[in-house]
Coordinates of C-alpha atoms and ligand atoms in Angstrom, one line a residue:
X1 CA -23.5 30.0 50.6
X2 CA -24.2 26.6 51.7
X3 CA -27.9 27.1 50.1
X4 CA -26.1 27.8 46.7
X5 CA -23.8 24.8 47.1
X6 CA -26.3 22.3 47.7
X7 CA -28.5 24.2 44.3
X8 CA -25.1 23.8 42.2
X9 CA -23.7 20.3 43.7
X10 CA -26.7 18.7 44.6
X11 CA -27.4 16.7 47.7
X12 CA -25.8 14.7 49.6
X13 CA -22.9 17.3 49.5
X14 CA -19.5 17.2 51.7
X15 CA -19.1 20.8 51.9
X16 CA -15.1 21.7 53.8
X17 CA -14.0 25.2 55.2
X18 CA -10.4 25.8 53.9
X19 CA -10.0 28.5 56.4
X20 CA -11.2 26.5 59.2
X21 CA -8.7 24.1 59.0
X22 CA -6.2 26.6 58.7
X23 CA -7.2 27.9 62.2
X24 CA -7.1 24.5 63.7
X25 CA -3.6 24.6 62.1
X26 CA -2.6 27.7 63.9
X27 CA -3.8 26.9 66.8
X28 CA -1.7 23.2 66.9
X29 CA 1.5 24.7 66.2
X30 CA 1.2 27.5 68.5
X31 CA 0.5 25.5 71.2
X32 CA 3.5 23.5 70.4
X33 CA 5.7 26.4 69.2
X34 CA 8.5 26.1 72.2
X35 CA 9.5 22.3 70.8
X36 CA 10.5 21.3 67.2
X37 CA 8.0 19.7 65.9
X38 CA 6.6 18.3 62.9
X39 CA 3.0 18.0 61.5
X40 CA 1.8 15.0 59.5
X41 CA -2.2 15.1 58.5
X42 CA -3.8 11.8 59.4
X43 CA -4.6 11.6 55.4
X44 CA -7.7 8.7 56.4
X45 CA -9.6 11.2 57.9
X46 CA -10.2 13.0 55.1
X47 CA -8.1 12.5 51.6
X48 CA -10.1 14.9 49.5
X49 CA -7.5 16.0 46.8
X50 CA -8.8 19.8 47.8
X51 CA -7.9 19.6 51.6
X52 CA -5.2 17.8 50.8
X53 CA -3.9 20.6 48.9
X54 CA -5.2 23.4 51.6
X55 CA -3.2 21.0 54.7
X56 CA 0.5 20.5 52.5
X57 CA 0.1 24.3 51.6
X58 CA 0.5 24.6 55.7
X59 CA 3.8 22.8 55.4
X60 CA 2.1 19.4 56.8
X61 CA 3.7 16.3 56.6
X62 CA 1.3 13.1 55.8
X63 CA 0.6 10.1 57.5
X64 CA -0.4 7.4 55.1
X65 CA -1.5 3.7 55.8
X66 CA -1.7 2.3 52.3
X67 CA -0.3 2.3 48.8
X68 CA -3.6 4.0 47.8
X69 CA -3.2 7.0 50.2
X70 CA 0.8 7.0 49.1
X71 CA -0.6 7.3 45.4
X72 CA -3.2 10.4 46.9
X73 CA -0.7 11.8 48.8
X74 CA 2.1 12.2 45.8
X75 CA -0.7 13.7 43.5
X76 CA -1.9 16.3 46.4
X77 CA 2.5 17.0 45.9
X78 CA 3.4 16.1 49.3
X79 CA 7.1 15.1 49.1
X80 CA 8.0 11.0 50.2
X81 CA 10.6 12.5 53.0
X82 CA 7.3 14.1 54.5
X83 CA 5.3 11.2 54.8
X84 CA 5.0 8.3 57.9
X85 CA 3.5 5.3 56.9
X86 CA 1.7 3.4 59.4
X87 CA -0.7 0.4 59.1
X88 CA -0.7 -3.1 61.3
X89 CA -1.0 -4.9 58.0
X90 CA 1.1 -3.3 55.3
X91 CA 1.1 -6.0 52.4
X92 CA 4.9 -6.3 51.1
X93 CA 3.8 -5.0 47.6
X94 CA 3.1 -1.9 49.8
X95 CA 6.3 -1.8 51.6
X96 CA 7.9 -2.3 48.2
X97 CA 6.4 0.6 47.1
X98 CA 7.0 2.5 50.3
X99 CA 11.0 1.7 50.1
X100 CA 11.1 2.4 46.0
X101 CA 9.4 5.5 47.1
X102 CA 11.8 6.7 49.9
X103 CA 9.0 7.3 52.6
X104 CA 10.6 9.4 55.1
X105 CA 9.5 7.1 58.1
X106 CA 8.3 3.3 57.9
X107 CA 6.7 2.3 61.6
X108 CA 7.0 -0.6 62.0
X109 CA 4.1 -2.6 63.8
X110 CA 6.0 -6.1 64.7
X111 CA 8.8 -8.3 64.2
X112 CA 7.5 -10.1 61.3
X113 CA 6.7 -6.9 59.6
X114 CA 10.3 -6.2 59.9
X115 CA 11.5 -9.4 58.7
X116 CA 9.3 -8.7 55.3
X117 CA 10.7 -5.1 54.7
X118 CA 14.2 -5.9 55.2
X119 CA 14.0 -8.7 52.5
X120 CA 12.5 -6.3 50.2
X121 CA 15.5 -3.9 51.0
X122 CA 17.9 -6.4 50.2
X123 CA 16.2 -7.3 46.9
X124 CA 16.7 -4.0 45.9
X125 CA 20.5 -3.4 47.7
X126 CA 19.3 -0.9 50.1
X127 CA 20.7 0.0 53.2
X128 CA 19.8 2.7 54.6
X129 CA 15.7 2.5 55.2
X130 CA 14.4 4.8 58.0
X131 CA 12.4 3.0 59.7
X132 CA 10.6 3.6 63.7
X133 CA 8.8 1.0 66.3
X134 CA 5.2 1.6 66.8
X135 CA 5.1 0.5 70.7
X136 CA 1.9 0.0 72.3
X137 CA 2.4 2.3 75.8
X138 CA -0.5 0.1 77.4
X139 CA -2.5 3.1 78.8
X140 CA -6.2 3.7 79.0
X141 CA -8.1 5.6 76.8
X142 CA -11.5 6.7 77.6
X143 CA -12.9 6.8 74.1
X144 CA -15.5 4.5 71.8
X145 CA -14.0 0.8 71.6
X146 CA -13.9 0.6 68.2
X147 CA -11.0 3.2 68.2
X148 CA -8.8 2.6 71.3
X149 CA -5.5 1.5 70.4
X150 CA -3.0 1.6 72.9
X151 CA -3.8 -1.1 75.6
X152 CA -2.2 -3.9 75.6
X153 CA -4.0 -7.0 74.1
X154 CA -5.1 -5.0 71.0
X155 CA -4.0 -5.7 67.6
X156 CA -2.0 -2.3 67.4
X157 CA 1.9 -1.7 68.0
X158 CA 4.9 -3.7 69.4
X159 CA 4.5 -4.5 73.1
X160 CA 6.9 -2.2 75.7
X161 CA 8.9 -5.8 76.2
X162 CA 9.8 -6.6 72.6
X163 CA 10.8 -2.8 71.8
X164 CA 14.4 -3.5 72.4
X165 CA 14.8 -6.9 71.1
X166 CA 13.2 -5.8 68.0
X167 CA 15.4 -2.4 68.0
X168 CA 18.3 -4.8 68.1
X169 CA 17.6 -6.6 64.8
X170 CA 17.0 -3.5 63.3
X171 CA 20.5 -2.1 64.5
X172 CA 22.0 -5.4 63.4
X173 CA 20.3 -4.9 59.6
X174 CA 22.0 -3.7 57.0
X175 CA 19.0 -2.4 55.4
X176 CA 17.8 -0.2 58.0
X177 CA 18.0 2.2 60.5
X178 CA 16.0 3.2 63.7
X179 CA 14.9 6.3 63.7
X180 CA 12.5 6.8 65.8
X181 CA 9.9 5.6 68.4
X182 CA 6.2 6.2 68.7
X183 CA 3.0 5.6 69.5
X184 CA -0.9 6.4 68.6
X185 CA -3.3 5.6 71.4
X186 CA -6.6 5.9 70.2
X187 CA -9.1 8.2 68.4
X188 CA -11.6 11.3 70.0
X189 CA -9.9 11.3 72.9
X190 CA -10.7 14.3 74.9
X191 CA -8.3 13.7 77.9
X192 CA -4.6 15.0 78.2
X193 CA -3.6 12.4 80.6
X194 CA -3.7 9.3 78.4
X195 CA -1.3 11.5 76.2
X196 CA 1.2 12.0 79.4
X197 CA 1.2 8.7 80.5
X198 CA 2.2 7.5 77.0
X199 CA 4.6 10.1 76.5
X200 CA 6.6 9.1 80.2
X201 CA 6.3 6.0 78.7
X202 CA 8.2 6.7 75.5
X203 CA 10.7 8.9 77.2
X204 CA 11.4 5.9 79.2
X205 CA 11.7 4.0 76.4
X206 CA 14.3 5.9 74.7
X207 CA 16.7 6.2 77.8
X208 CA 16.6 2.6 77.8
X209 CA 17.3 1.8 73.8
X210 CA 20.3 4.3 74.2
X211 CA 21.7 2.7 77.2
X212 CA 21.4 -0.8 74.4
X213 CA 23.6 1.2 71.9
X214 CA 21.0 2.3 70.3
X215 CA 22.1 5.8 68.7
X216 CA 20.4 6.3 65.8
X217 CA 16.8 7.7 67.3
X218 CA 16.2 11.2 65.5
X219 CA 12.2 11.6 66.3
X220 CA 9.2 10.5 68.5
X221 CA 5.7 10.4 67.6
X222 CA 3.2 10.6 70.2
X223 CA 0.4 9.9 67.1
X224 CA -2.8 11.5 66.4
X225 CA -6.3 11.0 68.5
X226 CA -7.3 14.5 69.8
X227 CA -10.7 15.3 70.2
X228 CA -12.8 17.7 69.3
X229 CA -16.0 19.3 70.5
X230 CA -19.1 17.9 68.6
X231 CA -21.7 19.7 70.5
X232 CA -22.2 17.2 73.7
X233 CA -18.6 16.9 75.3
X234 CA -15.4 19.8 75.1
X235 CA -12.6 18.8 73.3
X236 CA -9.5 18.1 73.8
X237 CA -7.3 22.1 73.7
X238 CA -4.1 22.4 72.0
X239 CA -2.3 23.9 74.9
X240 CA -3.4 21.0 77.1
X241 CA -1.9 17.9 74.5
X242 CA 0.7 20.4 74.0
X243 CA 1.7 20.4 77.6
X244 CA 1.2 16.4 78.0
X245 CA 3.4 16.1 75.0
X246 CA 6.1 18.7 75.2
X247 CA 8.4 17.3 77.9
X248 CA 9.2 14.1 75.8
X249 CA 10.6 16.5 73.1
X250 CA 12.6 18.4 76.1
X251 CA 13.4 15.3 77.6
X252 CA 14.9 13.0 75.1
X253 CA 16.2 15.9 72.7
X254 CA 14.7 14.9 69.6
X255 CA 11.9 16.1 67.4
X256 CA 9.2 15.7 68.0
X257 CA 6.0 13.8 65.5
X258 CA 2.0 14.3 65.8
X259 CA -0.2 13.0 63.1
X260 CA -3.3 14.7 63.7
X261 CA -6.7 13.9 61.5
X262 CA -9.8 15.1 63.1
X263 CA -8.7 17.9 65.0
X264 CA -7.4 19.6 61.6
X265 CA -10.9 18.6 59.5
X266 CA -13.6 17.3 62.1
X267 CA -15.3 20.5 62.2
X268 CA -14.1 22.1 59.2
X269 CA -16.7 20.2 57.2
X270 CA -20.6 19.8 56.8
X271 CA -23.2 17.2 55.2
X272 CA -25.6 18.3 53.5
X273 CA -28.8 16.8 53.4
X274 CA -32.2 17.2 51.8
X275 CA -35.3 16.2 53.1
X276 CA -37.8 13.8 51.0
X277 CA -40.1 12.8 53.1
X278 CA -41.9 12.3 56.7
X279 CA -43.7 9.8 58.2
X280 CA -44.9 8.5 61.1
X281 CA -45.3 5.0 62.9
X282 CA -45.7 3.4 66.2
X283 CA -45.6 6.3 68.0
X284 CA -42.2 7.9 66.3
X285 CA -42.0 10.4 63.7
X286 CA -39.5 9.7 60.9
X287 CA -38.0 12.6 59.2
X288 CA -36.0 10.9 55.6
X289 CA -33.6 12.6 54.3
X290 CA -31.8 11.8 50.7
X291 CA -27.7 11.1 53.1
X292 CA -28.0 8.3 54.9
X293 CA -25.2 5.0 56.4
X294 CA -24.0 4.7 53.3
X295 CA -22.9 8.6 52.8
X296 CA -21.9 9.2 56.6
X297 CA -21.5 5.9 58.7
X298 CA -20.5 7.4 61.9
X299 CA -23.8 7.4 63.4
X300 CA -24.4 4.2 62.6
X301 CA -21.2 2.6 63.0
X302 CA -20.5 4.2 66.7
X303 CA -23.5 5.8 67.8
X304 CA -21.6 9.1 67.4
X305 CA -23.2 12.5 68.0
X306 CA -23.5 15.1 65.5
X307 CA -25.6 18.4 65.7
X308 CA -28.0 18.7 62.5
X309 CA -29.3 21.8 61.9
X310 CA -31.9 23.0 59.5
X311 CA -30.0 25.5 56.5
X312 CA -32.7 26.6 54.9
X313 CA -36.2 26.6 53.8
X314 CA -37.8 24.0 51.1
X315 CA -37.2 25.4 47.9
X316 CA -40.6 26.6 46.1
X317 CA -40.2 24.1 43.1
X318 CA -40.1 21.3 45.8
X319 CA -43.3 19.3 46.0
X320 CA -44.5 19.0 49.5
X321 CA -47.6 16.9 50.2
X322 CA -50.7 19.4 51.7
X323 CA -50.9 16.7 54.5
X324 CA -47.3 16.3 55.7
X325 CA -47.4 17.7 59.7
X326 CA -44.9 20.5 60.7
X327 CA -41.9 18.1 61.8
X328 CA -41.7 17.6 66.2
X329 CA -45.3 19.4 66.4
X330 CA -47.2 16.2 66.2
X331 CA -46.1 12.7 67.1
X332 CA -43.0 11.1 68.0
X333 CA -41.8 11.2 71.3
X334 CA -42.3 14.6 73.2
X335 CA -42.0 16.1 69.6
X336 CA -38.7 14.6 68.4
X337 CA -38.1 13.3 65.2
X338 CA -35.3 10.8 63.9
X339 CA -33.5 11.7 61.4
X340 CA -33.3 9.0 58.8
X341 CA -31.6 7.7 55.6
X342 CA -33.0 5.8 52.7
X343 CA -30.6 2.6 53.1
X344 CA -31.8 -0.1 53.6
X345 CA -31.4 -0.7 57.1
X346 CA -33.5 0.1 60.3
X347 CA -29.8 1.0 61.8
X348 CA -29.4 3.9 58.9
X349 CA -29.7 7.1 60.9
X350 CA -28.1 10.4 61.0
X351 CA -29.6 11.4 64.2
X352 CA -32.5 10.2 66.7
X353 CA -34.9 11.9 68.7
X354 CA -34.3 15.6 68.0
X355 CA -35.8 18.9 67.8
X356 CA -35.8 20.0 64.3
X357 CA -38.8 21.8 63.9
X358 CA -37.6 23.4 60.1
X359 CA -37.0 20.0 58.8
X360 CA -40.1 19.7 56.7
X361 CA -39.7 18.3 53.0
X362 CA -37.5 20.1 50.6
X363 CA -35.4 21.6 53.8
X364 CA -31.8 21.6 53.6
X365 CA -30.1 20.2 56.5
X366 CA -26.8 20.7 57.7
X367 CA -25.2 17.5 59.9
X368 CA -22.2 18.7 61.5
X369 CA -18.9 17.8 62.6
X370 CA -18.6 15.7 59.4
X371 CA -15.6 16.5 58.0
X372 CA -13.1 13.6 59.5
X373 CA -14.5 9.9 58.7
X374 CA -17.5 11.4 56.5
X375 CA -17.0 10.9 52.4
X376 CA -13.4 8.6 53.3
X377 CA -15.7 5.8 55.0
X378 CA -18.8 6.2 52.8
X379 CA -19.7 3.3 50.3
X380 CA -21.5 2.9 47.8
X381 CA -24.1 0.3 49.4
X382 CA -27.3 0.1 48.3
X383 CA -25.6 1.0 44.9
X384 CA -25.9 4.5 45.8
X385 CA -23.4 6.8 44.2
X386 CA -21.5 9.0 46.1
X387 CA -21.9 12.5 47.9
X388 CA -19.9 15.3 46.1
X389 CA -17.2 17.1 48.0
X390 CA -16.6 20.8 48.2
X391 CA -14.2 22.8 49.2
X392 CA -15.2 26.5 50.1
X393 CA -12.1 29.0 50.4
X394 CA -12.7 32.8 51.2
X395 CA -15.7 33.2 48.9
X396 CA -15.0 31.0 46.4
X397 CA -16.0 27.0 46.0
Ligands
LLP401 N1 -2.1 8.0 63.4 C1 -2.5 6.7 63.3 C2 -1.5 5.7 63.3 C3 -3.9 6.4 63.2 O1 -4.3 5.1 63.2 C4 -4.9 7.5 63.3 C5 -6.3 7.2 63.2 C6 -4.4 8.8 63.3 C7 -3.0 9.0 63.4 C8 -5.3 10.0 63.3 O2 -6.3 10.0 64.3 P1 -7.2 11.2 64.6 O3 -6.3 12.4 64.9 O4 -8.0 11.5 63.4 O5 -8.1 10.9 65.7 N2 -13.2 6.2 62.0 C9 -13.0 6.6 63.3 C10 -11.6 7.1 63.6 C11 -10.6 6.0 63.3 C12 -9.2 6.5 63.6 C13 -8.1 5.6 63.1 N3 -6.8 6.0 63.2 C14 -14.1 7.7 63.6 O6 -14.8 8.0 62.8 O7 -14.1 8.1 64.8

């Protein structure tokens, strides 16, 4: 099928398994099927109007950080009482929005945050805006730097000491209420423990904000951030962020929040890639392909991983040059090739020094893993236009 895609769509292609996310779905809220829980989709990590669609059919919530994915969200028919919206730098026409809106859950990030919204409550005579405390738990995440989040000295969350204080002014409001408490510690993380040493955290937390009169709390949201296997580490299982997680719910009697992105999508989606041309210099061998930085960043941007595999064959209407070697036969280093876009940039890569033996010009490749943080962070760069997106459910796409 993915042959017949890439014919119809063309290449670079985003190509998502409906059914695939389902499973991941499955396999969440099984895990976590002893505590009430609720599900909201990480909508940044992939807001494809399709999967979108596939994810609120599940019953998902969505977790939105701007008036853009708002705007997505409503048109995918996900319901404002099923959204969180989250963001260290919600602009108050966004927050304006978010209140006219009645988002089911504004976290709030820090004081002055607070002291915008409330003013754009009052404009508008409301009083009763839900609203939670984003508290950074200060624990350790083993994960790239670019997305840890919930140490302290990072721009993310209200630090443990000015949870109350801020709870305070929220009680003392007449605009809002607090409704919950949570946290989201980082992104890829393949480790349970960070999870439980947040979650003690939180369940400290909220013994602490009832004994200050707080009363209102309804939920807590231990965030998104599980990992999933790209082909060179395991992931993180449900059972095990289900067992890290679990005793906060049990704890603290309330219900309990996830906001899972790439766990639900990660794997559920390909790139596909064609390949132009190869080349070789200085001792490398350069396979370039027609995706590159500007279609999928994540190489590029973090080093990331991601299996490529060669889909099929060169197509017979597909020039290739008598001349061009058989890909990791001759050259590069011990027969590796580097996979390689056509931005550019000497940093635009999709893979280096692998065995990909098929990848000879006209062969369709497959890079994997690619469907969290693949077509929402592409650009058009280079004033390339962008990949298409497709959305394959049962037999149909
Ligand atoms: N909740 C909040 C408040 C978040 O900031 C994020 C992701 C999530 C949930 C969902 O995280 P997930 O379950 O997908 O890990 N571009 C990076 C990932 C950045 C994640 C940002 N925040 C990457 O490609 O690895």
């Amino acid at each position: 099928m993915l042959a017949r895609i890439a014919a119809q769509a063309g290449t670079p292609v985003f190509v998502y398994s409906a059914d695939a996310i389902r499973s991941q779905h499955a396999a969440l809220t099984g895990a976590l099927a002893a505590v009430p829980h609720r599900v909201h989709y990480s909508v940044k990590a992939n807001s494809s109007l399709g999967v979108l669609d596939v994810v609120r059919r599940l019953g998902m919530g969505a977790d939105i950080v701007s008036a853009g994915e708002l705007a997505r969200a409503l048109r995918a028919g996900f319901v404002p009482e099923h959204m969180v919206f989250s963001g260290v730098g919600k602009t108050p026409a966004e927050l304006a929005t978010a209140v006219d809106a009645r988002i089911g859950l504004i976290n709030l990030e820090s004081e002055a945050e607070f002291a915008t919204l409330a003013a754009i409550a009052r404009d508008r005579g409301r009083r009763d805006v839900a609203v939670g405390i984003r508290v950074n738990p200060d624990v350790t995440t083993d994960t790239h730097p670019y997305t840890q989040t919930g140490k302290a000295g990072m721009k993310f969350g209200v630090p443990l000491d000015q949870v109350i204080p801020l709870a305070q002014r929220v009680k003392e409001s007449a605009q809002a209420r607090l409704v919950s408490v949570g946290m989201h510690i980082g992104s890829q993380i393949t480790d349970s423990a960070p999870y439980r040493s947040g979650a003690e955290k939180l369940s400290g937390l909220v013994v602490q904000l009832r004994r200050a009169g707080i009363g209102s709390l309804v939920s807590v949201d231990v965030g998104g951030g599980l990992g999933i296997d790209y082909g060179c580490e395991p992931g993180l299982e449900a059972a095990a962020f289900a067992n890290a997680v679990a005793p906060l719910a049990q704890q603290t009697g309330l219900l309990l929040l996830i906001e899972p992105g790439r766990f639900l999508v990660g794997n559920a989606g390909v790139l596909l890639t064609r390949v132009l041309y190869q080349k070789r210099s200085g001792g490398r061998e350069f396979v370039v392909t027609d995706a590159g930085m500007n279609d999928f960043m994540r190489p590029s941007l973090y080093r990331a991983y991601h299996e490529i595999q060669v889909v099929s064959e060169a197509p017979l209407d597909f020039a290739r040059p008598r001349s061009t070697p058989l890909a990791g036969r001759e050259g590069g280093a011990e027969g590796l090739v580097d996979i390689v876009g056509p931005n550019c940039e000497s940093g635009d890569y999709l893979g280096l020094e692998r065995a990909l033996p098929g990848a000879v010009p006209g062969a369709l490749l497959a890079v994997l893993g690619a469907g969290a943080y693949g077509f929402g962070m592409s650009s058009h760069y280079n004033s390339r236009p962008r990949a298409a997106e497709v959305l394959v459910d049962g037999r149909r796409f």
